[in-house]
mmCIF file of C-alpha atoms in Angstrom:
data_model
loop_
_atom_site.group_PDB
_atom_site.id
_atom_site.type_symbol
_atom_site.label_atom_id
_atom_site.label_comp_id
_atom_site.label_asym_id
_atom_site.label_seq_id
_atom_site.Cartn_x
_atom_site.Cartn_y
_atom_site.Cartn_z
ATOM 1 C CA MET F 1 -27.321 9.632 -1.570
ATOM 2 C CA THR F 2 -28.163 9.693 1.916
ATOM 3 C CA ALA F 3 -26.263 11.449 4.642
ATOM 4 C CA ALA F 4 -25.396 7.951 6.319
ATOM 5 C CA VAL F 5 -23.650 6.835 3.112
ATOM 6 C CA LEU F 6 -21.545 10.037 2.828
ATOM 7 C CA ALA F 7 -20.769 10.277 6.618
ATOM 8 C CA ALA F 8 -17.097 9.220 7.579
ATOM 9 C CA PRO F 9 -17.270 5.593 8.891
ATOM 10 C CA LEU F 10 -16.847 5.150 12.486
ATOM 11 C CA ARG F 11 -13.230 3.985 13.659
ATOM 12 C CA PRO F 12 -13.692 0.904 15.737
ATOM 13 C CA ALA F 13 -13.388 1.611 19.371
ATOM 14 C CA ALA F 14 -10.274 0.476 21.041
ATOM 15 C CA PRO F 15 -10.844 -3.312 21.825
ATOM 16 C CA LEU F 16 -11.465 -4.294 25.278
ATOM 17 C CA ARG F 17 -8.589 -5.980 26.912
ATOM 18 C CA LEU F 18 -9.512 -9.226 28.768
ATOM 19 C CA ALA F 19 -7.581 -9.937 32.056
ATOM 20 C CA GLY F 20 -4.309 -11.639 31.426
ATOM 21 C CA ALA F 21 -4.488 -10.907 27.526
ATOM 22 C CA PRO F 22 -1.324 -9.408 26.360
ATOM 23 C CA ALA F 23 -1.708 -5.719 25.302
ATOM 24 C CA ARG F 24 -0.003 -6.379 22.152
ATOM 25 C CA ARG F 25 -2.696 -8.667 20.899
ATOM 26 C CA ALA F 26 -5.439 -6.168 21.738
ATOM 27 C CA ARG F 27 -3.647 -3.381 19.800
ATOM 28 C CA SER F 28 -2.955 -5.496 16.633
ATOM 29 C CA MET F 29 -6.612 -6.250 16.085
ATOM 30 C CA TRP F 30 -6.761 -3.062 13.795
ATOM 31 C CA LEU F 31 -3.841 -1.998 11.344
ATOM 32 C CA SER F 32 -2.821 1.240 10.368
ATOM 33 C CA HIS F 33 -2.588 1.735 6.571
ATOM 34 C CA GLY F 34 1.074 1.498 6.673
ATOM 35 C CA GLN F 35 1.074 -1.607 8.632
ATOM 36 C CA ALA F 36 -1.420 -3.294 6.197
ATOM 37 C CA ALA F 37 0.415 -1.911 3.096
ATOM 38 C CA ARG F 38 3.684 -3.509 4.138
ATOM 39 C CA ARG F 39 1.825 -6.870 4.708
ATOM 40 C CA LEU F 40 0.034 -6.840 1.366
ATOM 41 C CA ASP F 41 3.750 -5.964 -0.350
ATOM 42 C CA ARG F 42 5.295 -8.821 1.140
ATOM 43 C CA ALA F 43 2.468 -11.293 0.432
ATOM 44 C CA GLY F 44 2.414 -9.915 -3.247
ATOM 45 C CA LEU F 45 -1.092 -8.282 -3.320
ATOM 46 C CA GLY F 46 -1.567 -5.110 -5.276
ATOM 47 C CA LEU F 47 -3.226 -1.743 -4.007
ATOM 48 C CA TYR F 48 -4.831 0.542 -6.315
ATOM 49 C CA SER F 49 -6.389 3.776 -5.634
ATOM 50 C CA SER F 50 -8.236 5.684 -8.468
ATOM 51 C CA GLY F 51 -7.446 8.918 -6.942
ATOM 52 C CA GLY F 52 -3.755 7.748 -6.397
ATOM 53 C CA CYS F 53 -4.312 8.448 -2.314
ATOM 54 C CA THR F 54 -4.864 6.682 1.099
ATOM 55 C CA ASP F 55 -7.026 9.237 2.978
ATOM 56 C CA ARG F 56 -9.939 7.328 4.479
ATOM 57 C CA ARG F 57 -11.959 10.552 4.322
ATOM 58 C CA MET F 58 -11.808 10.766 0.526
ATOM 59 C CA ARG F 59 -14.061 8.434 -1.543
ATOM 60 C CA GLN F 60 -11.459 8.443 -4.465
ATOM 61 C CA CYS F 61 -8.830 7.128 -2.330
ATOM 62 C CA THR F 62 -8.163 3.444 -1.283
ATOM 63 C CA SER F 63 -7.296 3.442 2.482
ATOM 64 C CA LEU F 64 -6.700 0.592 4.919
ATOM 65 C CA GLU F 65 -6.519 2.769 7.964
ATOM 66 C CA ALA F 66 -8.130 0.782 10.643
ATOM 67 C CA ILE F 67 -8.767 -2.559 8.729
ATOM 68 C CA ARG F 68 -8.902 -5.687 11.047
ATOM 69 C CA ALA F 69 -5.927 -7.783 10.625
ATOM 70 C CA ARG F 70 -8.188 -10.923 10.130
ATOM 71 C CA THR F 71 -9.522 -9.163 7.034
ATOM 72 C CA LEU F 72 -6.227 -8.606 5.560
ATOM 73 C CA ARG F 73 -5.240 -12.038 6.088
ATOM 74 C CA GLY F 74 -8.299 -12.981 4.524
ATOM 75 C CA ALA F 75 -7.159 -11.228 1.281
ATOM 76 C CA ILE F 76 -3.781 -12.828 1.465
ATOM 77 C CA ARG F 77 -5.361 -16.368 2.010
ATOM 78 C CA LEU F 78 -7.294 -15.619 -1.318
ATOM 79 C CA LYS F 79 -4.010 -15.043 -3.331
ATOM 80 C CA HIS F 80 -2.220 -17.830 -1.790
ATOM 81 C CA ARG F 81 -4.952 -20.564 -2.278
ATOM 82 C CA SER F 82 -6.107 -19.079 -5.724
ATOM 83 C CA GLY F 83 -2.682 -18.587 -7.228
ATOM 84 C CA CYS F 84 -4.055 -15.432 -8.838
ATOM 85 C CA PRO F 85 -2.884 -11.805 -9.007
ATOM 86 C CA VAL F 86 -4.993 -9.924 -6.328
ATOM 87 C CA THR F 87 -5.341 -6.227 -6.267
ATOM 88 C CA LEU F 88 -7.391 -4.221 -3.638
ATOM 89 C CA THR F 89 -9.424 -1.573 -4.841
ATOM 90 C CA GLY F 90 -11.407 -0.623 -1.755
ATOM 91 C CA GLY F 91 -10.700 -0.573 1.883
ATOM 92 C CA THR F 92 -11.962 1.504 4.773
ATOM 93 C CA GLU F 93 -12.684 4.863 3.043
ATOM 94 C CA ILE F 94 -15.789 6.679 2.872
ATOM 95 C CA GLY F 95 -18.426 6.061 0.187
ATOM 96 C CA HIS F 96 -19.379 2.429 1.051
ATOM 97 C CA VAL F 97 -22.650 1.372 2.892
ATOM 98 C CA VAL F 98 -22.342 1.631 6.525
ATOM 99 C CA GLY F 99 -23.101 -1.138 9.090
ATOM 100 C CA ARG F 100 -21.706 -3.319 11.597
ATOM 101 C CA TYR F 101 -19.968 -5.559 9.048
ATOM 102 C CA SER F 102 -18.956 -2.912 6.832
ATOM 103 C CA HIS F 103 -15.775 -1.249 5.018
ATOM 104 C CA GLY F 104 -15.478 1.540 7.378
ATOM 105 C CA ASN F 105 -15.439 -0.998 10.420
ATOM 106 C CA GLY F 106 -12.650 -3.012 8.720
ATOM 107 C CA TYR F 107 -14.589 -6.073 7.717
ATOM 108 C CA LYS F 108 -14.886 -5.730 3.952
ATOM 109 C CA LEU F 109 -12.550 -5.170 0.978
ATOM 110 C CA ASP F 110 -12.987 -4.533 -2.610
ATOM 111 C CA VAL F 111 -10.917 -6.716 -5.068
ATOM 112 C CA ALA F 112 -10.363 -6.016 -8.633
ATOM 113 C CA PRO F 113 -12.035 -8.651 -10.920
ATOM 114 C CA ASN F 114 -9.768 -10.805 -13.262
ATOM 115 C CA ALA F 115 -10.351 -14.148 -15.116
ATOM 116 C CA CYS F 116 -8.336 -16.045 -12.478
ATOM 117 C CA VAL F 117 -9.720 -14.553 -9.440
ATOM 118 C CA ASP F 118 -13.308 -14.831 -10.854
ATOM 119 C CA ARG F 119 -12.819 -18.709 -11.837
ATOM 120 C CA HIS F 120 -11.264 -19.332 -8.323
ATOM 121 C CA ILE F 121 -14.315 -17.884 -6.455
ATOM 122 C CA THR F 122 -17.021 -19.211 -8.655
ATOM 123 C CA ALA F 123 -15.400 -22.790 -8.745
ATOM 124 C CA THR F 124 -14.505 -23.230 -5.120
ATOM 125 C CA ARG F 125 -17.347 -21.245 -3.358
ATOM 126 C CA PRO F 126 -20.912 -22.348 -3.323
ATOM 127 C CA PHE F 127 -23.434 -19.945 -4.822
ATOM 128 C CA ARG F 128 -25.498 -18.360 -2.226
ATOM 129 C CA GLY F 129 -28.024 -16.517 -4.225
ATOM 130 C CA THR F 130 -28.402 -12.960 -5.170
ATOM 131 C CA ARG F 131 -27.995 -9.891 -2.984
ATOM 132 C CA SER F 132 -30.616 -7.033 -3.104
ATOM 133 C CA ASP F 133 -28.369 -4.984 -5.390
ATOM 134 C CA GLY F 134 -28.231 -7.741 -7.783
ATOM 135 C CA ALA F 135 -24.611 -9.036 -6.965
ATOM 136 C CA LEU F 136 -24.122 -12.693 -7.191
ATOM 137 C CA LEU F 137 -23.172 -14.152 -3.730
ATOM 138 C CA TYR F 138 -20.498 -16.982 -3.361
ATOM 139 C CA GLY F 139 -19.854 -18.122 0.506
ATOM 140 C CA SER F 140 -17.439 -20.014 2.403
ATOM 141 C CA PRO F 141 -17.099 -20.211 6.261
ATOM 142 C CA GLU F 142 -14.392 -17.473 6.373
ATOM 143 C CA ALA F 143 -16.024 -15.087 3.857
ATOM 144 C CA LEU F 144 -18.859 -13.926 1.686
ATOM 145 C CA TYR F 145 -18.090 -12.656 -1.884
ATOM 146 C CA ALA F 146 -20.334 -10.595 -3.719
ATOM 147 C CA ARG F 147 -19.734 -9.897 -7.576
ATOM 148 C CA THR F 148 -20.817 -6.320 -8.387
ATOM 149 C CA PRO F 149 -20.472 -5.150 -12.017
ATOM 150 C CA SER F 150 -17.082 -3.521 -11.180
ATOM 151 C CA HIS F 151 -15.120 -5.578 -8.376
ATOM 152 C CA TRP F 152 -15.603 -8.304 -5.751
ATOM 153 C CA ASP F 153 -17.072 -6.902 -2.413
ATOM 154 C CA ILE F 154 -15.676 -9.460 0.208
ATOM 155 C CA LEU F 155 -16.983 -9.646 3.802
ATOM 156 C CA PHE F 156 -14.239 -11.497 5.851
ATOM 157 C CA ARG F 157 -15.771 -12.919 8.936
#
């Protein structure tokens, strides 16, 4: 693995506040792990960590620290629209590919596959081709779903 993959993802810089915009909205663009976990719990989504931890600096953990609120809303929307059990297995922890629209920058989540989620995504999202790693891609205006051998890797726009 390259050093770039092993390096801790960058925490997004504090969002710029536009003149006249309430400070509360600017601060809520990214959530703490605790804030995100409470929202998931209220919405009935699961959160699984193979290491039983939430430290974003450890690859065996599943962290939601500095997740975008919009990304989390996308996962909750997936559960509500599909009626399926949805469990997050990857968030902002290290170990994912780095980039602007990456896990570390709060744009992507990993979701555990199950027959219901698989059926919903493949039946309601148009097939968009194959990613360079062989993952099948399904897209919608709000998200791009990549089916890897072990999970759904979802980019929430």
